Coordinates of N, CA and C in Angstrom, one line a residue:
M26 N 3.4 -1.1 -16.1 CA 2.8 -1.4 -14.6 C 2.7 -2.5 -14.2
F27 N 2.1 -3.5 -15.2 CA 1.9 -4.8 -14.9 C 3.3 -5.7 -14.8
I28 N 4.2 -5.1 -15.5 CA 5.5 -5.9 -15.4 C 6.1 -5.7 -13.9
R29 N 5.9 -4.4 -13.4 CA 6.3 -4.3 -12.0 C 5.7 -4.9 -11.0
Y30 N 4.3 -5.0 -11.2 CA 3.6 -5.9 -10.4 C 3.8 -7.4 -10.3
A31 N 4.2 -7.9 -11.5 CA 4.5 -9.3 -11.9 C 5.9 -9.5 -11.2
L32 N 6.7 -8.9 -11.3 CA 8.2 -8.8 -10.7 C 8.1 -8.8 -9.4
S33 N 7.4 -7.7 -8.8 CA 7.3 -7.6 -7.3 C 6.6 -9.0 -6.6
G34 N 5.7 -9.4 -7.3 CA 4.9 -10.6 -6.6 C 6.0 -11.8 -6.8
L35 N 6.4 -12.0 -7.8 CA 7.3 -13.2 -8.0 C 8.7 -13.0 -7.3
I36 N 9.2 -12.0 -7.3 CA 10.6 -11.7 -6.1 C 10.0 -11.9 -4.7
T37 N 9.1 -11.4 -4.2 CA 8.4 -11.6 -3.1 C 8.0 -13.0 -2.4
A38 N 7.4 -13.6 -3.6 CA 7.1 -15.2 -3.4 C 8.3 -16.1 -3.3
L39 N 9.4 -15.5 -4.2 CA 10.5 -16.5 -4.0 C 11.2 -16.2 -2.7
A40 N 11.5 -15.0 -2.3 CA 12.0 -14.8 -1.1 C 11.4 -15.3 0.2
A41 N 9.9 -15.2 0.4 CA 9.3 -15.7 1.4 C 9.6 -17.3 1.5
Y42 N 9.4 -17.8 0.2 CA 9.6 -19.2 0.1 C 10.8 -19.8 0.5
L43 N 11.8 -19.3 0.1 CA 13.2 -19.6 0.5 C 13.5 -19.2 2.0
L44 N 12.9 -18.1 2.6 CA 13.1 -18.0 3.9 C 12.3 -18.9 4.8
D45 N 11.0 -19.2 4.3 CA 10.3 -20.2 5.1 C 10.8 -21.6 5.0
F46 N 11.1 -21.8 3.7 CA 11.6 -23.5 3.5 C 13.0 -23.7 4.2
C47 N 13.7 -22.5 4.3 CA 15.1 -22.8 5.3 C 14.6 -22.7 6.6
G48 N 13.4 -22.3 7.1 CA 13.2 -22.1 8.7 C 13.7 -20.7 9.2
I49 N 14.2 -20.0 8.4 CA 14.2 -18.5 9.0 C 13.1 -17.8 9.5
L50 N 12.0 -17.8 8.6 CA 10.9 -17.0 8.8 C 10.1 -17.5 10.2
S51 N 9.8 -18.7 9.9 CA 9.1 -19.4 10.9 C 9.5 -19.9 12.3
G52 N 10.8 -19.9 12.2 CA 11.6 -20.4 13.3 C 11.6 -22.0 13.6
S53 N 11.0 -22.4 14.5 CA 10.8 -23.9 14.7 C 9.5 -24.3 14.7
A54 N 8.5 -23.4 14.1 CA 7.3 -23.7 13.7 C 7.1 -24.7 12.4
S55 N 6.1 -25.2 12.3 CA 5.6 -26.0 11.5 C 5.6 -25.0 9.9
L56 N 5.6 -26.1 8.7 CA 5.2 -25.1 7.4 C 3.9 -24.8 7.6
H57 N 2.9 -25.5 8.3 CA 1.5 -24.8 8.1 C 1.4 -23.5 8.6
E58 N 2.2 -23.3 9.8 CA 2.3 -22.2 10.5 C 2.7 -20.9 9.8
G59 N 3.8 -21.2 9.4 CA 4.6 -20.5 8.4 C 3.7 -20.0 7.2
S60 N 3.0 -20.7 6.5 CA 2.4 -20.4 5.6 C 1.1 -19.5 6.0
D61 N 0.6 -19.9 7.0 CA -0.6 -19.0 7.5 C -0.2 -17.6 7.8
Q62 N 1.1 -17.4 8.5 CA 1.7 -16.1 8.7 C 1.7 -15.4 7.1
L63 N 2.4 -16.1 6.3 CA 2.7 -15.4 5.0 C 1.3 -14.9 4.4
F64 N 0.1 -15.8 4.8 CA -1.1 -15.7 4.0 C -1.6 -14.4 4.6
V65 N -1.5 -14.2 6.0 CA -1.9 -12.9 6.6 C -1.2 -11.9 6.3
A66 N 0.1 -12.0 6.1 CA 0.7 -10.6 5.8 C 0.4 -10.4 4.1
G67 N 0.1 -11.3 3.4 CA -0.5 -11.0 2.1 C -1.6 -10.4 2.1
L68 N -2.6 -10.8 3.1 CA -3.7 -10.0 3.0 C -3.6 -8.8 3.4
I69 N -2.6 -8.3 4.4 CA -2.7 -6.9 4.7 C -2.0 -6.3 3.8
C70 N -1.1 -6.6 3.1 CA -0.5 -6.0 1.8 C -1.5 -5.6 0.8
L71 N -2.4 -6.7 0.5 CA -3.4 -6.4 -0.5 C -4.4 -5.6 0.0
L72 N -5.0 -5.4 1.4 CA -5.8 -4.4 2.0 C -5.0 -3.1 2.0
A73 N -3.8 -2.9 2.2 CA -2.9 -1.6 2.2 C -3.1 -1.1 0.7
G74 N -2.8 -2.0 -0.3 CA -2.8 -1.6 -1.6 C -4.1 -1.1 -2.0
T75 N -5.1 -1.9 -1.8 CA -6.3 -1.3 -2.3 C -6.7 -0.1 -1.6
A76 N -6.5 0.3 -0.5 CA -7.0 1.4 0.3 C -6.1 2.7 -0.4
I77 N -4.9 2.3 -0.7 CA -4.3 3.5 -1.4 C -5.0 3.5 -2.8
H78 N -5.3 2.6 -3.6 CA -5.8 2.8 -4.6 C -7.3 3.6 -4.6
V79 N -7.9 3.1 -3.7 CA -9.3 3.7 -3.6 C -9.2 5.3 -3.3
L80 N -8.3 5.6 -2.4 CA -7.8 7.2 -2.3 C -7.3 7.8 -3.3
Q81 N -6.6 7.1 -4.1 CA -6.0 7.8 -5.1 C -7.0 8.0 -6.2
S82 N -7.8 7.2 -6.5 CA -9.0 7.2 -7.5 C -9.7 8.4 -7.3
G83 N -10.0 8.9 -5.9 CA -10.8 10.2 -5.6 C -12.4 9.8 -5.2
F84 N -12.4 8.3 -5.2 CA -13.9 7.8 -4.9 C -14.2 8.5 -3.2
M85 N -13.2 8.5 -2.3 CA -13.6 9.1 -1.0 C -13.5 10.6 -0.9
N86 N -13.1 11.3 -2.1 CA -13.2 12.7 -1.9 C -14.4 13.6 -1.3
P87 N -15.6 13.3 -1.8 CA -16.8 13.9 -1.1 C -16.6 13.8 0.6
F88 N -16.6 12.4 1.0 CA -16.5 12.2 2.3 C -15.6 12.9 3.0
L89 N -14.2 12.8 2.4 CA -13.0 13.6 3.1 C -13.3 15.0 3.1
Q90 N -13.8 15.4 2.1 CA -14.1 16.8 2.1 C -14.8 17.4 3.2
G91 N -16.0 16.6 3.6 CA -16.7 16.9 4.7 C -15.7 16.9 5.9
F92 N -15.0 16.0 6.3 CA -14.0 16.3 7.5 C -13.2 17.6 7.4
F93 N -12.7 17.7 6.2 CA -12.1 19.0 5.9 C -12.6 20.3 6.4
D94 N -13.9 20.3 5.8 CA -14.8 21.5 6.1 C -15.2 21.7 7.6
L95 N -15.3 20.4 8.4 CA -15.4 20.6 9.8 C -14.2 20.9 10.4
K96 N -13.1 20.7 10.0 CA -11.7 21.2 10.4 C -11.7 22.7 10.5
R97 N -11.9 23.1 9.2 CA -11.8 24.6 8.9 C -12.9 25.3 9.9
M98 N -13.9 24.7 10.3 CA -15.0 25.3 10.9 C -14.4 25.6 12.5
F99 N -13.9 24.4 13.1 CA -13.5 24.4 14.5 C -12.1 24.8 14.7
V100 N -11.3 24.7 13.8 CA -9.7 24.9 14.1 C -9.4 26.1 13.0
R101 N -8.7 27.4 13.8 CA -8.3 28.2 12.8 C -6.8 28.1 12.5
E102 N -6.5 28.3 11.3 CA -5.1 28.6 10.6 C -4.6 29.9 10.6
S103 N -3.4 29.9 11.0 CA -2.5 31.2 11.2 C -2.3 31.6 9.7
N104 N -2.4 33.0 9.7 CA -1.7 33.5 8.2 C -0.6 33.0 7.6
A105 N 0.5 32.4 8.4 CA 1.7 32.1 7.8 C 1.4 30.6 7.4
L106 N 0.6 30.0 8.0 CA 0.1 28.5 7.6 C -0.8 28.8 6.1
Q107 N -1.7 29.5 6.2 CA -2.3 29.7 5.0 C -1.5 30.2 3.7
R108 N -0.3 31.2 4.0 CA 0.4 31.4 2.7 C 1.3 30.4 2.6
E109 N 1.6 29.3 3.6 CA 2.5 28.3 3.1 C 1.7 27.2 2.3
N110 N 0.4 27.0 2.8 CA -0.6 25.9 1.9 C -0.7 26.6 0.5
E111 N -0.9 27.9 0.3 CA -1.0 28.3 -0.9 C 0.1 28.2 -1.7
R112 N 1.1 28.5 -1.3 CA 2.6 28.3 -2.2 C 2.7 26.7 -2.2
I113 N 2.2 25.7 -1.7 CA 2.5 24.3 -1.7 C 1.6 23.9 -2.9
R114 N 0.3 24.7 -2.9 CA -0.6 24.2 -4.0 C -0.3 24.8 -5.3
T115 N 0.4 25.9 -5.5 CA 0.9 26.4 -6.8 C 2.2 25.8 -7.3
Q116 N 2.7 24.9 -6.5 CA 3.9 24.0 -7.1 C 3.2 23.1 -7.9
T117 N 4.0 22.7 -9.2 CA 3.5 21.6 -10.0 C 4.4 20.4 -9.8
A118 N 5.4 20.4 -9.1 CA 6.4 19.2 -9.2 C 5.8 18.4 -8.1
L119 N 5.5 18.8 -6.9 CA 4.9 18.1 -5.7 C 3.9 17.3 -6.0
P120 N 2.9 17.7 -6.7 CA 1.5 16.6 -6.8 C 2.1 15.8 -7.8
F121 N 2.9 15.9 -8.8 CA 3.4 15.0 -9.7 C 4.3 13.7 -8.9
W122 N 5.1 14.3 -7.9 CA 5.7 13.4 -7.2 C 5.0 12.4 -6.3
K123 N 4.0 13.3 -5.7 CA 3.4 12.3 -4.8 C 2.2 11.7 -5.8
K124 N 1.9 12.0 -6.8 CA 1.0 10.9 -7.5 C 2.0 9.6 -8.3
S125 N 3.2 10.0 -8.4 CA 4.1 9.0 -9.0 C 4.3 8.0 -8.0
L126 N 4.6 8.5 -6.4 CA 5.2 7.7 -5.5 C 3.7 6.8 -5.3
L127 N 2.6 7.3 -5.0 CA 1.4 6.5 -4.6 C 1.1 5.5 -5.7
R128 N 1.5 5.8 -6.8 CA 1.3 4.7 -8.1 C 2.1 3.7 -8.0
H129 N 3.3 4.1 -7.7 CA 4.4 2.9 -7.3 C 4.4 2.3 -5.9
L130 N 3.8 2.7 -5.0 CA 3.5 2.1 -3.7 C 2.3 1.4 -3.8
T131 N 1.4 1.5 -4.6 CA 0.2 0.8 -4.9 C 0.7 -0.6 -5.7
V132 N 1.3 -0.5 -6.7 CA 1.8 -1.7 -7.5 C 2.7 -2.7 -6.7
Y133 N 3.6 -2.1 -6.0 CA 4.6 -2.9 -5.1 C 4.0 -3.4 -3.8
T134 N 2.7 -2.8 -3.5 CA 1.9 -3.4 -2.3 C 1.0 -4.5 -2.8
L135 N 0.5 -4.2 -3.8 CA -0.2 -5.4 -4.4 C 0.3 -6.2 -4.8
G136 N 1.3 -6.2 -5.5 CA 2.4 -7.4 -6.1 C 2.8 -8.0 -4.9
G137 N 3.5 -7.5 -3.9 CA 4.1 -8.1 -2.7 C 2.9 -9.1 -2.0
G138 N 1.7 -8.5 -1.9 CA 0.7 -9.2 -1.5 C 0.3 -10.4 -1.8
S139 N 0.2 -10.2 -3.5 CA 0.1 -11.3 -4.2 C 1.1 -12.4 -4.0
G140 N 2.4 -12.0 -4.1 CA 3.5 -12.8 -3.9 C 3.3 -13.6 -2.6
L141 N 3.2 -12.9 -1.5 CA 3.0 -13.7 -0.4 C 1.8 -14.9 -0.3
I142 N 0.8 -14.3 -0.9 CA -0.5 -15.3 -0.8 C -0.1 -16.3 -1.7
L143 N 0.7 -16.2 -2.9 CA 1.2 -17.3 -3.8 C 2.2 -18.0 -3.0
C144 N 3.1 -17.7 -2.3 CA 3.9 -18.3 -1.6 C 3.2 -19.3 -0.6
S145 N 2.4 -18.8 0.1 CA 1.6 -19.4 1.2 C 1.0 -20.7 0.6
L146 N 0.5 -20.5 -0.7 CA -0.5 -21.6 -1.3 C 0.5 -22.5 -1.9
L147 N 1.8 -22.0 -2.1 CA 2.8 -23.1 -2.6 C 3.3 -23.8 -1.6
L148 N 3.4 -23.4 -0.3 CA 3.9 -24.1 0.7 C 2.9 -25.0 1.2
L149 N 1.6 -24.6 1.4 CA 0.6 -25.6 1.7 C 0.5 -26.8 0.4
W150 N 0.8 -26.5 -0.7 CA 0.6 -27.5 -1.7 C 1.8 -28.5 -1.6
S151 N 3.0 -27.9 -1.3 CA 4.2 -28.8 -1.1 C 4.1 -29.7 0.1
V152 N 3.4 -29.2 1.1 CA 3.4 -30.0 2.3 C 2.2 -31.1 2.2
S153 N 1.4 -30.8 1.3 CA 0.1 -31.9 1.2 C 0.9 -33.0 0.3
Y154 N 1.7 -32.7 -0.6 CA 2.1 -33.7 -1.5 C 3.4 -34.4 -0.9

């Protein structure tokens, strides 16, 4: 998992650096503005990856369970929907696929966000010298 994280971070940093250095990413703006945009995009990716990780860890389950209970109290489900939900709960492949997808999404979002922030710092360092 760490290898995927490092590779996604390095590939993102290299691609963003090349795009910003060639002027494709920021257009006619200065390198400072381009690095600021990359830094904000990196923070957003890190925030999304962290949110996915927290939801996947089960930390928010008691909080979210309260909302599900409120929904069940106010919104009635049809019998067909209840049967379909029960059929989905008994499947074993779907939860495994969802867990694998969320794990990969977490790694790639965190790696991409780290790569964008690294590229932003490299751009600022190259401009200052």
